[in-house]
mmCIF file of C-alpha atoms in Angstrom:
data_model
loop_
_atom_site.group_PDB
_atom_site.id
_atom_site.type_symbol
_atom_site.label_atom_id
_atom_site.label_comp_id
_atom_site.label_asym_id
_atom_site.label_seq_id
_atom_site.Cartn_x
_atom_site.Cartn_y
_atom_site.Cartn_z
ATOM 1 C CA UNK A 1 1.358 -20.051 -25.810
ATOM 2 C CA UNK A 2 -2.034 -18.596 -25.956
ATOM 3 C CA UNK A 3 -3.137 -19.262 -21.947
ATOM 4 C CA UNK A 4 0.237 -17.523 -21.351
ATOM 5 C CA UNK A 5 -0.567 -14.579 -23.975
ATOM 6 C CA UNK A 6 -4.401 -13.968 -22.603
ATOM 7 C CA UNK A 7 -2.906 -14.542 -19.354
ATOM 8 C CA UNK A 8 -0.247 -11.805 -19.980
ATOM 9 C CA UNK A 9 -3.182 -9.385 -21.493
ATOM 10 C CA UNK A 10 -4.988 -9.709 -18.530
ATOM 11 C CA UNK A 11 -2.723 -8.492 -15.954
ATOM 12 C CA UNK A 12 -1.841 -5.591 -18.413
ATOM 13 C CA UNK A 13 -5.204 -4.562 -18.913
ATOM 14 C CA UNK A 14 -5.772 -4.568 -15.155
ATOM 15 C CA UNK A 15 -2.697 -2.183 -14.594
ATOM 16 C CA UNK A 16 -3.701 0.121 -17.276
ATOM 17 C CA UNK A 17 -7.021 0.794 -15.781
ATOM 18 C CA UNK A 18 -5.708 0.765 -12.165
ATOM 19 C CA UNK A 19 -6.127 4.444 -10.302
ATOM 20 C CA UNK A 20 -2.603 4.015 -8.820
ATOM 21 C CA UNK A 21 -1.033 7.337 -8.243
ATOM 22 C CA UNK A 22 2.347 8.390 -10.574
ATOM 23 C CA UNK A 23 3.940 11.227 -8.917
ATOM 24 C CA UNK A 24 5.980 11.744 -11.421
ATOM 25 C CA UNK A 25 3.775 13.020 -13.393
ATOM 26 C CA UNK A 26 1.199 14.033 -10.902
ATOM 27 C CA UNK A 27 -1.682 11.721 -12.026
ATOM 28 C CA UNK A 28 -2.828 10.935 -8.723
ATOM 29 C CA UNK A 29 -5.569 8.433 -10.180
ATOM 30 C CA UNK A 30 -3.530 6.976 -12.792
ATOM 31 C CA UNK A 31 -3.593 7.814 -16.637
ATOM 32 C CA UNK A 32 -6.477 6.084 -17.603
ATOM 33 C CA UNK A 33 -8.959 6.002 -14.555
ATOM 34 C CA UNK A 34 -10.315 9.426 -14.949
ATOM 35 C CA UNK A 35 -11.526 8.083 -18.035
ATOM 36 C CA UNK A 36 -12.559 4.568 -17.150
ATOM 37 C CA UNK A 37 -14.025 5.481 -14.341
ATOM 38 C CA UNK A 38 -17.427 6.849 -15.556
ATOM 39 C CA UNK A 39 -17.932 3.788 -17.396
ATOM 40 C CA UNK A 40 -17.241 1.834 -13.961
ATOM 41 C CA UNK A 41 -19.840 3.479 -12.233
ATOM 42 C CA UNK A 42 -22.223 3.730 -15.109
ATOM 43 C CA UNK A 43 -21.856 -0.228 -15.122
ATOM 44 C CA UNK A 44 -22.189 -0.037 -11.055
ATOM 45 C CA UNK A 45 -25.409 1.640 -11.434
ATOM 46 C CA UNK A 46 -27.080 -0.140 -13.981
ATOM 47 C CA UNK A 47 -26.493 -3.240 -11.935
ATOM 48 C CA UNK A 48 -27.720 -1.456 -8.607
ATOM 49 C CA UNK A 49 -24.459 -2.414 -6.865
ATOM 50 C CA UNK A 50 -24.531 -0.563 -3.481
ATOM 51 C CA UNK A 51 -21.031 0.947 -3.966
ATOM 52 C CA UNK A 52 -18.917 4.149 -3.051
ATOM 53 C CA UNK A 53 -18.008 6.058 -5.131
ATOM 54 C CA UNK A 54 -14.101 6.579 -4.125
ATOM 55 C CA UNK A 55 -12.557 3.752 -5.607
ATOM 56 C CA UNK A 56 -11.769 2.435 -2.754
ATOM 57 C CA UNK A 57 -8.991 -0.867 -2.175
ATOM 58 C CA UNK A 58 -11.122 -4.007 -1.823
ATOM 59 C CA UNK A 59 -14.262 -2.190 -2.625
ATOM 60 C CA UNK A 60 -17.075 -2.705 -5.111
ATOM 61 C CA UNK A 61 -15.723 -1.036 -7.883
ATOM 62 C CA UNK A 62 -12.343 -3.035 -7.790
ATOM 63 C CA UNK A 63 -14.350 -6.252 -8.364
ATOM 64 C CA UNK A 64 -16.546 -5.117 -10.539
ATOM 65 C CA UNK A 65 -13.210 -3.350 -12.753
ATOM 66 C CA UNK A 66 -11.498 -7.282 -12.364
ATOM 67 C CA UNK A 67 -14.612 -8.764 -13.819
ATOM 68 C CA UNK A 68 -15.379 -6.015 -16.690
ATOM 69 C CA UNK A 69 -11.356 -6.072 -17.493
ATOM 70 C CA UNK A 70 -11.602 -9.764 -17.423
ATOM 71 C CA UNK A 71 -14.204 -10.007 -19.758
ATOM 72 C CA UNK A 72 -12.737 -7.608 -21.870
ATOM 73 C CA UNK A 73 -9.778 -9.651 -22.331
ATOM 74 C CA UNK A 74 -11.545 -12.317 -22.961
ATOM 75 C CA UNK A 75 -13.241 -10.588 -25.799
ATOM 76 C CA UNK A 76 -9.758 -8.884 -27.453
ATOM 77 C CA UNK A 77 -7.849 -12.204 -27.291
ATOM 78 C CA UNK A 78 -11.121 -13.932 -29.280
ATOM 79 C CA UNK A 79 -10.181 -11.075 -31.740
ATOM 80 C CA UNK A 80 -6.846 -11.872 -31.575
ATOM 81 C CA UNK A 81 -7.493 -15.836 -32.154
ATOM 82 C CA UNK A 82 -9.520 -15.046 -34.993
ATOM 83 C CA UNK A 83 -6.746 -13.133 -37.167
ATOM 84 C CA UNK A 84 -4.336 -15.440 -39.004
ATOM 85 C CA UNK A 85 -1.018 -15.364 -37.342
ATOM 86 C CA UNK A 86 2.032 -16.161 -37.851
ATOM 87 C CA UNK A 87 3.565 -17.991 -34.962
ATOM 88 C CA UNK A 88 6.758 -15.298 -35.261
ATOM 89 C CA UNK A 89 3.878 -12.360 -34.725
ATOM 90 C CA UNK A 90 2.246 -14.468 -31.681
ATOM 91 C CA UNK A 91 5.862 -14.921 -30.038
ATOM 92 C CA UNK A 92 6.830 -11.308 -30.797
ATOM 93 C CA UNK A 93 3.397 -10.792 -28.580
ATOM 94 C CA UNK A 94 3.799 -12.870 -25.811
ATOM 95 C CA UNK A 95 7.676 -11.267 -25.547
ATOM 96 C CA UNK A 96 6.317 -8.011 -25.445
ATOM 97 C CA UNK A 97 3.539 -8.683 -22.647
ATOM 98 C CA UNK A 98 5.947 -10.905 -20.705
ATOM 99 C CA UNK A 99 8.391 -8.050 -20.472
ATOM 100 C CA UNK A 100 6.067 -5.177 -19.833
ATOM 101 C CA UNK A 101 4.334 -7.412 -16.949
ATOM 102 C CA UNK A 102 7.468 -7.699 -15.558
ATOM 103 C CA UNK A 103 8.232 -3.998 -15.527
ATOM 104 C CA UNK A 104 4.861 -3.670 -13.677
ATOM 105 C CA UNK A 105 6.345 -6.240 -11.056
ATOM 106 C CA UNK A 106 9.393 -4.524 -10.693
ATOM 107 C CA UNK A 107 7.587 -1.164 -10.458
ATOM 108 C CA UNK A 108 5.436 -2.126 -7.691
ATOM 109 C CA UNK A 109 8.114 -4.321 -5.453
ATOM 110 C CA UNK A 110 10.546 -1.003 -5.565
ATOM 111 C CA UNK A 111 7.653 1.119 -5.135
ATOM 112 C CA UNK A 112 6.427 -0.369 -2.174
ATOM 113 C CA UNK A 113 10.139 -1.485 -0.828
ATOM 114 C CA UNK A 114 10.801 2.253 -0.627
ATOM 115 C CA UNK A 115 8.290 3.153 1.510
ATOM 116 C CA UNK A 116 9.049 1.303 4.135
ATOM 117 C CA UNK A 117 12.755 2.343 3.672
ATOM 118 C CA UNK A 118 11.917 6.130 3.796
ATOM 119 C CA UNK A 119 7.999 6.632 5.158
ATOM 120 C CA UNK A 120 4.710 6.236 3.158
ATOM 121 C CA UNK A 121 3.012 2.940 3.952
ATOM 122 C CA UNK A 122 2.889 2.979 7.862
ATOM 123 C CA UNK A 123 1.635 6.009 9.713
ATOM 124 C CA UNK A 124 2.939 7.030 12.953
ATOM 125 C CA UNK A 125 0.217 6.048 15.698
ATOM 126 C CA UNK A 126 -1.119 9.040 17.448
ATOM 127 C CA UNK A 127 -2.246 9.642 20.782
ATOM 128 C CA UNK A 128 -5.965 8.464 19.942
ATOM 129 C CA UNK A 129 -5.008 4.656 19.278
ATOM 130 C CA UNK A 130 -2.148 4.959 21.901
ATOM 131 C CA UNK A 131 -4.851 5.638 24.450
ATOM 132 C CA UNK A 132 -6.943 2.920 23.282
ATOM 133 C CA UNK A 133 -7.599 -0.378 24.829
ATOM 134 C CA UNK A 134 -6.131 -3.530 22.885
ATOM 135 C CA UNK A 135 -9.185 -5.083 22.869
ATOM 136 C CA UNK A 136 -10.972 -2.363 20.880
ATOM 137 C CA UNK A 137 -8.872 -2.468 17.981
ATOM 138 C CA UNK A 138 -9.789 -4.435 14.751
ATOM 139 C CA UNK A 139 -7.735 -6.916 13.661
ATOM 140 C CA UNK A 140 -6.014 -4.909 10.358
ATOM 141 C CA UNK A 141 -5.536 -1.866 12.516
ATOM 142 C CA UNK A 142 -3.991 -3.747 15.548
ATOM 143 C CA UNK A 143 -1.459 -4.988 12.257
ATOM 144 C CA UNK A 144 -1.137 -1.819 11.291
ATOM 145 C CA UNK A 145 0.243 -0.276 14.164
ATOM 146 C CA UNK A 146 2.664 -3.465 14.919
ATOM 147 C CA UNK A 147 4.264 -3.514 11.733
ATOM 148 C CA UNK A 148 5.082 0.328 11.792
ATOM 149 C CA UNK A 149 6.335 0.044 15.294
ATOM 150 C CA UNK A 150 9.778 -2.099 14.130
ATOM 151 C CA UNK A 151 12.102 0.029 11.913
ATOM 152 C CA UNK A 152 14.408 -3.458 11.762
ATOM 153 C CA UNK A 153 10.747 -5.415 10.358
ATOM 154 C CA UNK A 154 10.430 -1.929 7.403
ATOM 155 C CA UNK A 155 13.919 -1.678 6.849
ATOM 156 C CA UNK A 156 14.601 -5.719 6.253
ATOM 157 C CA UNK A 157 11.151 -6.339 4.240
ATOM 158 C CA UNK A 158 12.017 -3.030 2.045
ATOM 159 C CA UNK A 159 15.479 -4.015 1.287
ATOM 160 C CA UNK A 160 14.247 -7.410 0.400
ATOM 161 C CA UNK A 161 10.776 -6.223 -1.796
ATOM 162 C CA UNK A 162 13.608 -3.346 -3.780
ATOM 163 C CA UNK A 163 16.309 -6.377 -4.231
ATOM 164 C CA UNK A 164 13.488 -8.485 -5.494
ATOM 165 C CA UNK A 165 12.034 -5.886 -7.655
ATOM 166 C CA UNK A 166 15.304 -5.071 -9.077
ATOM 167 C CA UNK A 167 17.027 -8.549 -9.571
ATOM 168 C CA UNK A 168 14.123 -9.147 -12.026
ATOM 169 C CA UNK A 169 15.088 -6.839 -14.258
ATOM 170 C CA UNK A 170 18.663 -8.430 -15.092
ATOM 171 C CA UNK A 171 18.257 -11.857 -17.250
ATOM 172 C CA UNK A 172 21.264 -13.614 -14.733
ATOM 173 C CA UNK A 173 19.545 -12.551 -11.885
ATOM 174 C CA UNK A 174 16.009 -12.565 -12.334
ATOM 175 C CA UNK A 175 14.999 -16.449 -11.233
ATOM 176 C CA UNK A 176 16.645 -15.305 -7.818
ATOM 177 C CA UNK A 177 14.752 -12.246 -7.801
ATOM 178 C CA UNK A 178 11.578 -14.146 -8.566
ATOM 179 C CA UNK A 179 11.839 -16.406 -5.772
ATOM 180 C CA UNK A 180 12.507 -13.338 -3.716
ATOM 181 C CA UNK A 181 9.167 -11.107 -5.150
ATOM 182 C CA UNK A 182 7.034 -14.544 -4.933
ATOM 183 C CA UNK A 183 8.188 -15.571 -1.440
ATOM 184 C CA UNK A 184 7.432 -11.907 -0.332
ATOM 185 C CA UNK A 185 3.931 -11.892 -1.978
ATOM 186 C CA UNK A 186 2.765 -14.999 -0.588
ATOM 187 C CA UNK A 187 4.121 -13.751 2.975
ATOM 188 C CA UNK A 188 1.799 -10.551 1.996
ATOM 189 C CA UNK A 189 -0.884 -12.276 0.695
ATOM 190 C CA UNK A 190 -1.063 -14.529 4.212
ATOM 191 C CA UNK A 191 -1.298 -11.317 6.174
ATOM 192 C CA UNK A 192 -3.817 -9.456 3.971
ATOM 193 C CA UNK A 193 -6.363 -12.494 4.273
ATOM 194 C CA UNK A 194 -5.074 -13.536 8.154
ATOM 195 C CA UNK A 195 -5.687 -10.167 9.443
ATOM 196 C CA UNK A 196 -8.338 -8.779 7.276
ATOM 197 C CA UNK A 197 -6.307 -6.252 5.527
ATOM 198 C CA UNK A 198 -8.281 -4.430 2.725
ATOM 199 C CA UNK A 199 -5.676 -4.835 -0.134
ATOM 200 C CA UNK A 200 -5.960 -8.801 -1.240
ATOM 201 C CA UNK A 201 -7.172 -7.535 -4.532
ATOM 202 C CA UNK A 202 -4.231 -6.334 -5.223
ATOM 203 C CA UNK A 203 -1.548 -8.342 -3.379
ATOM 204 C CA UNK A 204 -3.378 -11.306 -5.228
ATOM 205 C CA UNK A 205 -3.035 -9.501 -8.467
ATOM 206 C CA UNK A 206 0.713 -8.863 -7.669
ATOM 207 C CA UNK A 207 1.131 -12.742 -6.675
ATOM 208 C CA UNK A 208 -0.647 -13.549 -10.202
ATOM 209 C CA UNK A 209 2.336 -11.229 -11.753
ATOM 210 C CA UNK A 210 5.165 -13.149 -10.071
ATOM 211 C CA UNK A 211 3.429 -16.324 -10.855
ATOM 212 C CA UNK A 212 2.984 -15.418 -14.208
ATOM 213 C CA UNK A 213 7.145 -14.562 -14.778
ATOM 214 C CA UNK A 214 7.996 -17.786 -13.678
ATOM 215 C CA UNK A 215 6.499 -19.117 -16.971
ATOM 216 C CA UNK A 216 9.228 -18.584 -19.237
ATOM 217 C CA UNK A 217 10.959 -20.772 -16.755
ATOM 218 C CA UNK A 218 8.274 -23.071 -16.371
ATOM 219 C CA UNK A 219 10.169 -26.845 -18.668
ATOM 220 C CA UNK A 220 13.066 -26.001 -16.362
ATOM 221 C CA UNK A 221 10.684 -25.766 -13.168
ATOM 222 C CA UNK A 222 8.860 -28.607 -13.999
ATOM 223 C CA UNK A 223 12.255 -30.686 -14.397
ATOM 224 C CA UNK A 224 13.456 -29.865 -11.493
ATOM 225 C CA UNK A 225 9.991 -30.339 -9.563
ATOM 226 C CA UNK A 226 9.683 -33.591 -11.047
ATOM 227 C CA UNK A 227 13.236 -34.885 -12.197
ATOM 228 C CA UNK A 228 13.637 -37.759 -14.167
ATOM 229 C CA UNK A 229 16.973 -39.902 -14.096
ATOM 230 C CA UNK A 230 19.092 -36.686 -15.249
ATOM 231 C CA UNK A 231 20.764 -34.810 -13.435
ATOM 232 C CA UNK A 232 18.425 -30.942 -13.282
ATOM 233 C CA UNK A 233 20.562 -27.673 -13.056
ATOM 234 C CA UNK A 234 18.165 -25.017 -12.591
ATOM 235 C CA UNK A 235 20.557 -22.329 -14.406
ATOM 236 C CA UNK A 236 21.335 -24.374 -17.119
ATOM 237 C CA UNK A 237 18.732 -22.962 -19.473
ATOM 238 C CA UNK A 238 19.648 -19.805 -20.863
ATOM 239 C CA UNK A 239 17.782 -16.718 -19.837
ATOM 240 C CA UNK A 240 15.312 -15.532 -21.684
ATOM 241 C CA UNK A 241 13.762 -12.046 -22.525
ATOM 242 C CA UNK A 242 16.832 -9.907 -22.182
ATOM 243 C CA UNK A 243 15.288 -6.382 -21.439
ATOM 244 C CA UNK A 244 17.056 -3.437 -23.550
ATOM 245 C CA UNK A 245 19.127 -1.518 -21.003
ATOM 246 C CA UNK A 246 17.901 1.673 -22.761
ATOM 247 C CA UNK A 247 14.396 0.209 -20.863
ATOM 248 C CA UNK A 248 16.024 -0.463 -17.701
ATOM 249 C CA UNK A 249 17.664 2.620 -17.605
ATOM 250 C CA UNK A 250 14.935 4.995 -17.868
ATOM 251 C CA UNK A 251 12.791 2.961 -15.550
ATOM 252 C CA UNK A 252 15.195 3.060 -12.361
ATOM 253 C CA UNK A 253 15.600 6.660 -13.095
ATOM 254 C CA UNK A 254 11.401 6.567 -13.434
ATOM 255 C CA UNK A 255 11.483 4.561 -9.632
ATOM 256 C CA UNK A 256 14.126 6.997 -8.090
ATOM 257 C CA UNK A 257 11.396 10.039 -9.711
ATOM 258 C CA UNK A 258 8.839 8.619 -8.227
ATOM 259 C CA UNK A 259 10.243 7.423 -4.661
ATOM 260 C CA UNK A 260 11.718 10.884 -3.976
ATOM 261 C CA UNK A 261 8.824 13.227 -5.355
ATOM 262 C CA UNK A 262 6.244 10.961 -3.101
ATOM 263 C CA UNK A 263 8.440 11.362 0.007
ATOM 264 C CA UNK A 264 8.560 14.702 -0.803
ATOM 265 C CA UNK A 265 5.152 15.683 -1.222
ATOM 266 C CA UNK A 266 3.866 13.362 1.522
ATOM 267 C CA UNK A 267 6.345 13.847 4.112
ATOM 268 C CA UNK A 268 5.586 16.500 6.394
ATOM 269 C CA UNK A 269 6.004 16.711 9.979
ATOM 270 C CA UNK A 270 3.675 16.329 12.774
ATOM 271 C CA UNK A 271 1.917 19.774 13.998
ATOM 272 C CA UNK A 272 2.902 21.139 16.918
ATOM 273 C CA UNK A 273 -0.845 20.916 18.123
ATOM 274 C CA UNK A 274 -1.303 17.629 17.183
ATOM 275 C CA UNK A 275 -1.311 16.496 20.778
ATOM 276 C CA UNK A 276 -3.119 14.446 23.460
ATOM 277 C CA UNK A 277 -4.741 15.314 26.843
ATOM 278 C CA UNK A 278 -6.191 14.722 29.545
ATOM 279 C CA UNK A 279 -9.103 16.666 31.320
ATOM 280 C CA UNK A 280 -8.244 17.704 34.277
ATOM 281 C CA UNK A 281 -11.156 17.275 37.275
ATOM 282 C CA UNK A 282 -12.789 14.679 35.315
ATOM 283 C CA UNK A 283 -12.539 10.770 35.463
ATOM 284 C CA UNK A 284 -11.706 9.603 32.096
ATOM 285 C CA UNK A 285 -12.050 12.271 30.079
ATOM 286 C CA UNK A 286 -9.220 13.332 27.084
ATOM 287 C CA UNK A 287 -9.082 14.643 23.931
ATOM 288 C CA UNK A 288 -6.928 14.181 20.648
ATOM 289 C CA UNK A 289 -6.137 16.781 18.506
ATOM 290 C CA UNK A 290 -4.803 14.277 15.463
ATOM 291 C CA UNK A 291 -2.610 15.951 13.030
ATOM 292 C CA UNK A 292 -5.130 15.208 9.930
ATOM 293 C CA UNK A 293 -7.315 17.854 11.726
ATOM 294 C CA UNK A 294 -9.871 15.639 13.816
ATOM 295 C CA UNK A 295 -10.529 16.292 17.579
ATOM 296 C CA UNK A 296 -11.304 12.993 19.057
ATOM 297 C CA UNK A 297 -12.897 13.048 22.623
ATOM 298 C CA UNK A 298 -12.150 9.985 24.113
ATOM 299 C CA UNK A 299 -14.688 9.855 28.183
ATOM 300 C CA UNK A 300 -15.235 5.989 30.147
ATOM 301 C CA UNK A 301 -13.649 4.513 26.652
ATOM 302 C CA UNK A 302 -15.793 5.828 23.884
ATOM 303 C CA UNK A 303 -14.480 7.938 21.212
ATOM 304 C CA UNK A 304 -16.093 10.185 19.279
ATOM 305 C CA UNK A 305 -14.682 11.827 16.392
ATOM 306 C CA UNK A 306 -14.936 15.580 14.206
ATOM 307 C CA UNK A 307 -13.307 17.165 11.552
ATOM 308 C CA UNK A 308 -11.903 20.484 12.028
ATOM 309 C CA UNK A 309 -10.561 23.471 10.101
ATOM 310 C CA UNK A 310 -7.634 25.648 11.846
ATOM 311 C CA UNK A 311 -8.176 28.913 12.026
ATOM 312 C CA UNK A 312 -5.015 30.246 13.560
ATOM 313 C CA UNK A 313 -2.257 28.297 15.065
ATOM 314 C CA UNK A 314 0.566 29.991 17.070
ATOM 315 C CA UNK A 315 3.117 28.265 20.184
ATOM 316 C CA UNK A 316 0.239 28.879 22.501
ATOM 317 C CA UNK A 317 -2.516 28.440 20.530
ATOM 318 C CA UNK A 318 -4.676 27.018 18.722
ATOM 319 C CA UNK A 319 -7.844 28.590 16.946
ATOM 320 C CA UNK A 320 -10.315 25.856 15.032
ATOM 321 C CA UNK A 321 -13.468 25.011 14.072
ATOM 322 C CA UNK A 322 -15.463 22.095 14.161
ATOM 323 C CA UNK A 323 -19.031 22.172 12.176
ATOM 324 C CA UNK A 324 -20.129 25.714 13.819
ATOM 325 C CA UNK A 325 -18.089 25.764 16.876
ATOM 326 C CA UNK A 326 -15.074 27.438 17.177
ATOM 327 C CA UNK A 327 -12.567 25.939 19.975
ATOM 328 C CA UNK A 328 -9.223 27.068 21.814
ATOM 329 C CA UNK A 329 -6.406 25.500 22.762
ATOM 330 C CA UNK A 330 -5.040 27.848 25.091
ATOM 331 C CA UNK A 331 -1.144 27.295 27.097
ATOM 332 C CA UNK A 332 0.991 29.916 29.376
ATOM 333 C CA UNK A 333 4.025 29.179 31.369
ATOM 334 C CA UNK A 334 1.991 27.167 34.343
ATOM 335 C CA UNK A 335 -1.709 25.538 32.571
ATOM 336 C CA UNK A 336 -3.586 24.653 29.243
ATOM 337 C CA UNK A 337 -7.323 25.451 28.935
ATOM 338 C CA UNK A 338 -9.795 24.062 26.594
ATOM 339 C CA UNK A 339 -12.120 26.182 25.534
ATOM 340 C CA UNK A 340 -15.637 24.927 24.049
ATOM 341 C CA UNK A 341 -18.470 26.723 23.771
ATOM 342 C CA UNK A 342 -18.897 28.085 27.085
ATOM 343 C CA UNK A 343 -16.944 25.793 28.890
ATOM 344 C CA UNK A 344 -13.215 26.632 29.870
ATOM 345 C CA UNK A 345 -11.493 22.916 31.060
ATOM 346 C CA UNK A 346 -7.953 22.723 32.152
ATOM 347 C CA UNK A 347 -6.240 20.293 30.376
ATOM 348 C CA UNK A 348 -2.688 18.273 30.673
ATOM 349 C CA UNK A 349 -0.802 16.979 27.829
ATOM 350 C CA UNK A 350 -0.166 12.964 27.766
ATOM 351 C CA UNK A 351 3.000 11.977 27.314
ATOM 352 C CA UNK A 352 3.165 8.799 25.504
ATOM 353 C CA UNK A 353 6.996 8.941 25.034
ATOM 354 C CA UNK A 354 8.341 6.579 27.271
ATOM 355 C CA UNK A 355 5.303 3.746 26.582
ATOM 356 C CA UNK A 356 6.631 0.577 25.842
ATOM 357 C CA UNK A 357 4.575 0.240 21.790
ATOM 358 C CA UNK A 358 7.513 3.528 20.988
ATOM 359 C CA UNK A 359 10.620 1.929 22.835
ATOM 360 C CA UNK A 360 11.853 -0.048 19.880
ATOM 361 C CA UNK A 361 13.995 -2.489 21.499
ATOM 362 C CA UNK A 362 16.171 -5.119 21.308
ATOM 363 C CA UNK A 363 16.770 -7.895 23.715
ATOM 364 C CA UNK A 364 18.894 -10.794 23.327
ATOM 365 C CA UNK A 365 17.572 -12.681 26.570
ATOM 366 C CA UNK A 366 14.160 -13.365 27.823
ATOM 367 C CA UNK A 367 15.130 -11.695 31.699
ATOM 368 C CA UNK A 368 16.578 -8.604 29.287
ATOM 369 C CA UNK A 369 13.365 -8.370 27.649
ATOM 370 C CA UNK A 370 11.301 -8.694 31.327
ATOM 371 C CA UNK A 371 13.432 -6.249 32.900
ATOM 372 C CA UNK A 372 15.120 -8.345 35.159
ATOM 373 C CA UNK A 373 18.716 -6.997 36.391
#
């Protein structure tokens, strides 16, 4: 009981402290970072750690928050040890973490299931990594851009990660919705550390949470793992930690808050002038105007990148300014001219509509897929 309560204080801890954004409330780093987070970096600096300060996924200060919150478990649950009580108290404790960790699971496989159902996780490739040869791309970002690219591959794995997340929450369905959230995890957890993705921290942590829910389970798992001469029905035992539907009903209506008001604040569609094109007169030469407001010239297959701030942005044109230069984008009925300092280039937009990456197709034989008639 008391690995499974420290254990349970642990992943709490590490949640509370977490700057995950709740839209619902508009904390957009959590309700307890802001606070937290000077001490972080006041710990960061007084061990010299080389570190940025954006707590960034993967980063410096995420291990060094998993090792102070760690420790700091460590110390409460001595506390805890130390005060004489009553095994009712301790179980009344380990009830309460178990069933608030697996809120925190639930809350995270929804979360994360409607993204993919409805836009948030995967951004739309633009014209600058369209244009770019495959064997420039790093190994998360080549990912990236292959997992957005399926609608079937979103909508199947967030229909799967919400079902997951919400079978848990019922008593009758929650060991099926376990093996759902844990196969999931370890499927994420495979691609985070196969392809170099920077959230392992976290899918690790969210592994550890499934992991962790299976242990009021775990005499009836170990039975059935390693059976004896009786016959082992895995439902036999009677669920346990019944959450009050009061709870349940006030966190679905806190996941529908928070799906919506996300898509709603994040979803925006792409500028007009976010657009890619080619230089006319030159060999190799193009620009990207990328709709988070970077021009990216792109000449013989090096890219080089710069913020920009639009001044004025009308059907044909576009008026912005990069560090102290102020550039045009300038279209009639017939040509489009770049203009940059003193130089005026004709331009052509690049259309990337019919490349095979956006065709997403289905083919249910190999000459269908080849284009073989």
């Amino acid at each position: 009981m008391k690995s499974k309560i420290f254990t349970g204080l642990f992943l709490l801890l590490y949640f509370v402290v977490l700057p995950f954004p709740y839209w619902t409330f508009n904390l957009r780093e959590g309700l307890f970072y802001p606070i937290y987070s000077r001490f972080l970096k006041y710990v960061a600096e007084l061990l010299q750690l080389n570190y940025s300060s954006q707590f960034l996924s993967d980063g410096a200060l995420q291990y060094l928050s998993l090792a102070l919150i760690f420790v700091l478990s460590i110390i409460l649950f001595y506390f805890l040890t130390k005060l004489r009580i009553d095994t009712s108290k301790l179980e009344k404790t380990l009830t309460f973490l178990y069933k608030i960790n697996l809120l925190i699971l639930s809350f995270f496989m929804v979360k994360y299931g409607l993204d993919k159902l409805i836009g948030g996780q995967f951004n739309i490739v633009e014209g600058n990594l369209l244009h770019k040869e495959l064997k420039d791309f790093s190994k998360d970002l080549l990912l990236w851009a292959t997992l957005q690219s399926s609608e079937l591959f979103n909508y199947v794995t967030g229909g799967v990660e919400i079902i997951g997340g919400l079978f848990i929450l019922n008593t009758y369905t929650r060991k099926l919705g376990l093996l759902v959230c844990t196969t999931s995890l370890l499927f994420v957890v495979l691609l985070n550390f196969s392809f170099d993705i920077n959230v392992k921290i976290l899918s690790l942590y969210l592994l550890a949470q499934s992991i962790y829910a299976w242990g009021a389970y775990y005499k009836n798992l170990q039975n059935l793992l390693l059976p004896r001469t009786e016959i082992i029905v895995l439902d036999k035992e009677s669920s346990p930690h019944q959450l009050n539907k009061w709870v349940i009903s006030f966190f679905l209506l806190f996941l529908i808050s928070e799906g919506v008001i996300q898509h709603l604040s994040s979803t925006k569609d792409r500028p007009e002038w976010a657009k890619s094109y080619e230089v006319i007169g030159e060999n190799n030469y193009f620009i990207h105007i990328h709709s988070d407001a970077f021009i990216i010239e792109e000449k013989d297959g090096v890219f080089e990148s710069n913020a920009f701030q639009v001044l004025n942005a009308t059907p044909t044109k576009l008026r912005f300014k990069t560090t102290d230069v102020v550039q045009l984008i300038l279209s009639d009925s017939t040509s489009i001219y770049w203009v940059k300092n003193q130089d005026t280039l004709e331009i052509e937009v690049i259309d990337f509509s019919h490349t095979p990456y956006l065709q997403d197709d289905f083919h249910w034989t190999t000459e269908g897929s080849l284009g073989v008639k």
